mmCIF file of C-alpha atoms in Angstrom:
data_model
loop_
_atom_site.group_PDB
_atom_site.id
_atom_site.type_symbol
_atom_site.label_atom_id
_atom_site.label_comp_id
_atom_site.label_asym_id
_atom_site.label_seq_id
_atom_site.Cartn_x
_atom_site.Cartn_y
_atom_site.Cartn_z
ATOM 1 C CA UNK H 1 81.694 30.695 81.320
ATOM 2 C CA UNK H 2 80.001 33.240 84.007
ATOM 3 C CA UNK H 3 81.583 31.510 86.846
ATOM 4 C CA UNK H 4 85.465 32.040 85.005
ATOM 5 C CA UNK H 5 84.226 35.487 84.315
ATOM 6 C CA UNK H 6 83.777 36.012 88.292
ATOM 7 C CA UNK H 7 87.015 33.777 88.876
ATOM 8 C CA UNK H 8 89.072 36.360 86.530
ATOM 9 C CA UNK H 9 87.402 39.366 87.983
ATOM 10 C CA UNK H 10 88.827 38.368 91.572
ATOM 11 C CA UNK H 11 91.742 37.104 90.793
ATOM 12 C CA UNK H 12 92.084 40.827 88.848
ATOM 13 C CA UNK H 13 90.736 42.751 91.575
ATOM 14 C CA UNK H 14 93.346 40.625 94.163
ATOM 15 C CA UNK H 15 96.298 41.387 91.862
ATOM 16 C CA UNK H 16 95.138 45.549 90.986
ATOM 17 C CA UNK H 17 95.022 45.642 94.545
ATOM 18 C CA UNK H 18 98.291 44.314 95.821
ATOM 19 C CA UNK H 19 99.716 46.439 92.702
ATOM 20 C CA UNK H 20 98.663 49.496 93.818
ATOM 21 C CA UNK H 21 100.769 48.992 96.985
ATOM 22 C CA UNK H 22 103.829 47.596 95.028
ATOM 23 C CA UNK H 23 104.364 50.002 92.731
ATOM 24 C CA UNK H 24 105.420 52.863 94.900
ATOM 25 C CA UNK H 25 107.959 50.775 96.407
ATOM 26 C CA UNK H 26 108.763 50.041 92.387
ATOM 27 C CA UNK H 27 109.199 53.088 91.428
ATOM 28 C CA UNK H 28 111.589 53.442 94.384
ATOM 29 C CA UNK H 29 114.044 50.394 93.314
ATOM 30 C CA UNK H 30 116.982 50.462 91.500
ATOM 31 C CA UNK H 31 115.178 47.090 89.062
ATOM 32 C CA UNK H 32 115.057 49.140 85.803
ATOM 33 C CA UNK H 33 112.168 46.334 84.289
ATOM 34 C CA UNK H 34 110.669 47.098 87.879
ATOM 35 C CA UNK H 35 110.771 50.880 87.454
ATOM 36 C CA UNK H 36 108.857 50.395 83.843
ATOM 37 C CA UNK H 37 106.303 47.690 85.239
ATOM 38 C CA UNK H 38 105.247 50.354 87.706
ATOM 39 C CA UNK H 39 105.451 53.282 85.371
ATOM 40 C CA UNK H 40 102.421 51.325 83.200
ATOM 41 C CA UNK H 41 100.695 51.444 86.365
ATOM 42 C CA UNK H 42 100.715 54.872 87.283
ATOM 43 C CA UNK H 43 99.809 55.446 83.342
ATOM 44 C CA UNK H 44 97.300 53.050 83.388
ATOM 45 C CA UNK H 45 95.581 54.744 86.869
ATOM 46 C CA UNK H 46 95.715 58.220 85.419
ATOM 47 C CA UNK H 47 93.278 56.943 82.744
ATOM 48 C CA UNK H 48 90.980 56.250 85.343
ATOM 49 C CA UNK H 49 92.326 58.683 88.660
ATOM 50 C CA UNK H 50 93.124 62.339 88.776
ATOM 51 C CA UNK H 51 95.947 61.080 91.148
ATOM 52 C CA UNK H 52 96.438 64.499 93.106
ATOM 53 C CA UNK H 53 99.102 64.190 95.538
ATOM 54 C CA UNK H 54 97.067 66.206 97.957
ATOM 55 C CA UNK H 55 94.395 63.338 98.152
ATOM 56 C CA UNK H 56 96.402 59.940 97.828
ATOM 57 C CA UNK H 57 97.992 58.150 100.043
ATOM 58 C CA UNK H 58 101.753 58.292 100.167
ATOM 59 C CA UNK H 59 104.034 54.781 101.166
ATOM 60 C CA UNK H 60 107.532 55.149 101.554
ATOM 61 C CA UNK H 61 107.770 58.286 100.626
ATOM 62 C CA UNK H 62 105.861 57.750 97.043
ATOM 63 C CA UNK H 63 102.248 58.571 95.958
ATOM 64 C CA UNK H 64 100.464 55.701 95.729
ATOM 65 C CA UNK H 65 98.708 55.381 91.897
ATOM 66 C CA UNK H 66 95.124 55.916 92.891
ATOM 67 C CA UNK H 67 93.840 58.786 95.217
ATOM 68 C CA UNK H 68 92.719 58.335 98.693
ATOM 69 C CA UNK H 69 88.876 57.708 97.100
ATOM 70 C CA UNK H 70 90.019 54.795 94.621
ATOM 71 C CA UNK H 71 92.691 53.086 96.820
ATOM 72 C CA UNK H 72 89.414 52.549 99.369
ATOM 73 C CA UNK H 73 87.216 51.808 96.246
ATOM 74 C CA UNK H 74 89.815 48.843 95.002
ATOM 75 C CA UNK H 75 90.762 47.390 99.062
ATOM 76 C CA UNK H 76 87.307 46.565 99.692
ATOM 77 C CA UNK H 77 86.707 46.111 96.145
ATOM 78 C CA UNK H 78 88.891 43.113 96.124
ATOM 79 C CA UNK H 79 87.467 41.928 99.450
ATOM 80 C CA UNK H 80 84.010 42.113 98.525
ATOM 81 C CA UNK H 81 85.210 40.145 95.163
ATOM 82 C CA UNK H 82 86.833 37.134 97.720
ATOM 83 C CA UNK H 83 83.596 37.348 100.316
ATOM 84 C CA UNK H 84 81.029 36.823 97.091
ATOM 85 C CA UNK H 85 83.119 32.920 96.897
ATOM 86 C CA UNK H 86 82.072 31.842 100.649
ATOM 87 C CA UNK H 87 78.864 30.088 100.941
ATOM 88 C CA UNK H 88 77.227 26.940 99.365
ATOM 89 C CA UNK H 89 77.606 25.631 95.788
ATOM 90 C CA UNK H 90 74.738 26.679 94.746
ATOM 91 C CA UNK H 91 74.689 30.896 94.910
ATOM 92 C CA UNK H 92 71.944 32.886 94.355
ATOM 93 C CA UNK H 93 70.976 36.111 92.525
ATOM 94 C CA UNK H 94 71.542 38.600 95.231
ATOM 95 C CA UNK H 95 68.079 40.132 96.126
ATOM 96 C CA UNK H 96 67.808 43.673 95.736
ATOM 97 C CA UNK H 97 70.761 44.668 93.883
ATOM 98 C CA UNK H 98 70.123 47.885 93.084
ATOM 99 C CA UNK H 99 69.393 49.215 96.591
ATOM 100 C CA UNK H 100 72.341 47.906 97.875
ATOM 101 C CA UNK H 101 74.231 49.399 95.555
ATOM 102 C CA UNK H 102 72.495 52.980 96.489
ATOM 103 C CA UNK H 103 72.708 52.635 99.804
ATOM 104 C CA UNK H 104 76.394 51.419 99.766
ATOM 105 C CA UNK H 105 77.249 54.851 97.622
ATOM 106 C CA UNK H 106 75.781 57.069 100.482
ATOM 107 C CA UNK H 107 79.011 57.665 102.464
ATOM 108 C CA UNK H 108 81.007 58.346 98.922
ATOM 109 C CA UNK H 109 78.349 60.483 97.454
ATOM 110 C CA UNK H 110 77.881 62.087 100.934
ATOM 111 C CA UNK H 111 82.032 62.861 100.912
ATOM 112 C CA UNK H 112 82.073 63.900 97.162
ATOM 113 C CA UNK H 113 79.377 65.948 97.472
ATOM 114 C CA UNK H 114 80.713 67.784 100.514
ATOM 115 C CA UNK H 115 83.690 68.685 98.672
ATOM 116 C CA UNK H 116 82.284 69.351 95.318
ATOM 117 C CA UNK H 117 79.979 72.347 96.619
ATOM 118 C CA UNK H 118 83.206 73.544 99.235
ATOM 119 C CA UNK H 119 81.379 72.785 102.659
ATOM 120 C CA UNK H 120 84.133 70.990 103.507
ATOM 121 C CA UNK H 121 87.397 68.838 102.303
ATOM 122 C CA UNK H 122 87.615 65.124 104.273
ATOM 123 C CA UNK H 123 90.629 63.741 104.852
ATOM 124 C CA UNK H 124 92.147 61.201 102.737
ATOM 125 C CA UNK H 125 91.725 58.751 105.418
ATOM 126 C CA UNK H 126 87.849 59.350 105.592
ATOM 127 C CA UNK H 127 87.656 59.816 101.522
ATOM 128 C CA UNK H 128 88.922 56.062 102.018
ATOM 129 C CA UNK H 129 86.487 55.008 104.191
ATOM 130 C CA UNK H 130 83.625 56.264 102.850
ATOM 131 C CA UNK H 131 84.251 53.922 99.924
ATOM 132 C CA UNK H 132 84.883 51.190 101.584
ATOM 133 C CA UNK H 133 81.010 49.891 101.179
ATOM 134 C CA UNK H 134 80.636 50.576 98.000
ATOM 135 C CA UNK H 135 83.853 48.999 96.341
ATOM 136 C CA UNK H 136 83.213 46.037 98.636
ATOM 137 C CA UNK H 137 78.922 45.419 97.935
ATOM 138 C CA UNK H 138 79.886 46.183 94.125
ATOM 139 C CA UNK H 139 82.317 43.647 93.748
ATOM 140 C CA UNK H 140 79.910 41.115 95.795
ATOM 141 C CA UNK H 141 77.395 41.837 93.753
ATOM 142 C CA UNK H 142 79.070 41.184 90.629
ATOM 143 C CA UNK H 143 80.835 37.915 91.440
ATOM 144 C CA UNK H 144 77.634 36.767 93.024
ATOM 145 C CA UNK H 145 75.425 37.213 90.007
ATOM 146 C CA UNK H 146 78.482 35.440 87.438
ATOM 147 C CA UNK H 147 78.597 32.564 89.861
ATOM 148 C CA UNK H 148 75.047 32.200 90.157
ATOM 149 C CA UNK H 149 74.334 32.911 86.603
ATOM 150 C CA UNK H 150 77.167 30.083 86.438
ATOM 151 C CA UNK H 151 75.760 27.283 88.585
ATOM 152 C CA UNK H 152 72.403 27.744 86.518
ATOM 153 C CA UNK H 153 73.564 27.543 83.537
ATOM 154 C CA UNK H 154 75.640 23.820 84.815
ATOM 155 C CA UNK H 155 72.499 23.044 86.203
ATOM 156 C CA UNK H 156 70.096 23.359 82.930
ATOM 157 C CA UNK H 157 72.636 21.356 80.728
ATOM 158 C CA UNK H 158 72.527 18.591 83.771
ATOM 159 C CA UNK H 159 69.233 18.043 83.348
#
């Protein structure tokens, strides 16, 4: 069951991400069951995003769902979901969890923090960027542990 778990959190981290570049273009088309689909999206990003125009990315003319911060989050999110699948059969517990995590955060808490206290407002390029390792070691993380926890669990009721 762990290793579906990490098979359904790609496959949704693949599909949130290629949504979040659809939907502008979406909301752009004359499809009416198009221009609802992507209406749920924005919706369901606002639950999660403060989507200011000022800090997201804009394609075709459109703000995308997510801000600059989350778009960055959800790319390397879905990368880091697709890199945790390479390597042998048999995947194990990534060491150290924790401290990857915190040092992954450093460049996002670094930009956040920046901004929160007014020293200075990145651009949405960089707000991107400096999420990049975090979205991306997160998702690792998490689809390494569910297939490891996975290949355990197939490996006790083998033997």
């Amino acid at each position: 069951m762990p290793r579906l778990i990490a098979l359904g959190l790609t496959l949704g981290a693949v599909l949130w991400c290629a949504t979040l570049f659809l939907a502008p273009f979406a909301v752009r088309g004359s499809h009416p069951y198009l221009a609802v689909a992507a209406a749920s999206v924005y919706g369901g990003a606002s639950l999660i995003c403060h989507q200011r125009p000022e800090r997201s990315f804009h394609l075709g003319g459109v703000q995308q769902p997510v801000c600059a911060r989350c778009a960055g989050l959800y790319v390397s999110g879905c990368f880091g979901a697709l890199a945790a699948w390479v390597g042998g059969r048999r995947p194990r517990v990534p060491r150290r969890t924790r401290t990857v995590l915190a040092l992954a955060a450093i460049p996002t808490a670094i930009t956040f923090g920046v901004e929160l206290l007014g020293l200075a407002y990145p651009s949405n390029s960089l707000r991107a960027i400096s999420a990049l390792p975090l979205g991306a070691a997160a998702a690792w993380v998490f689809v390494r542990a569910l297939r490891a926890e996975g290949a355990a669990a197939s490996r006790a009721r083998a033997a």
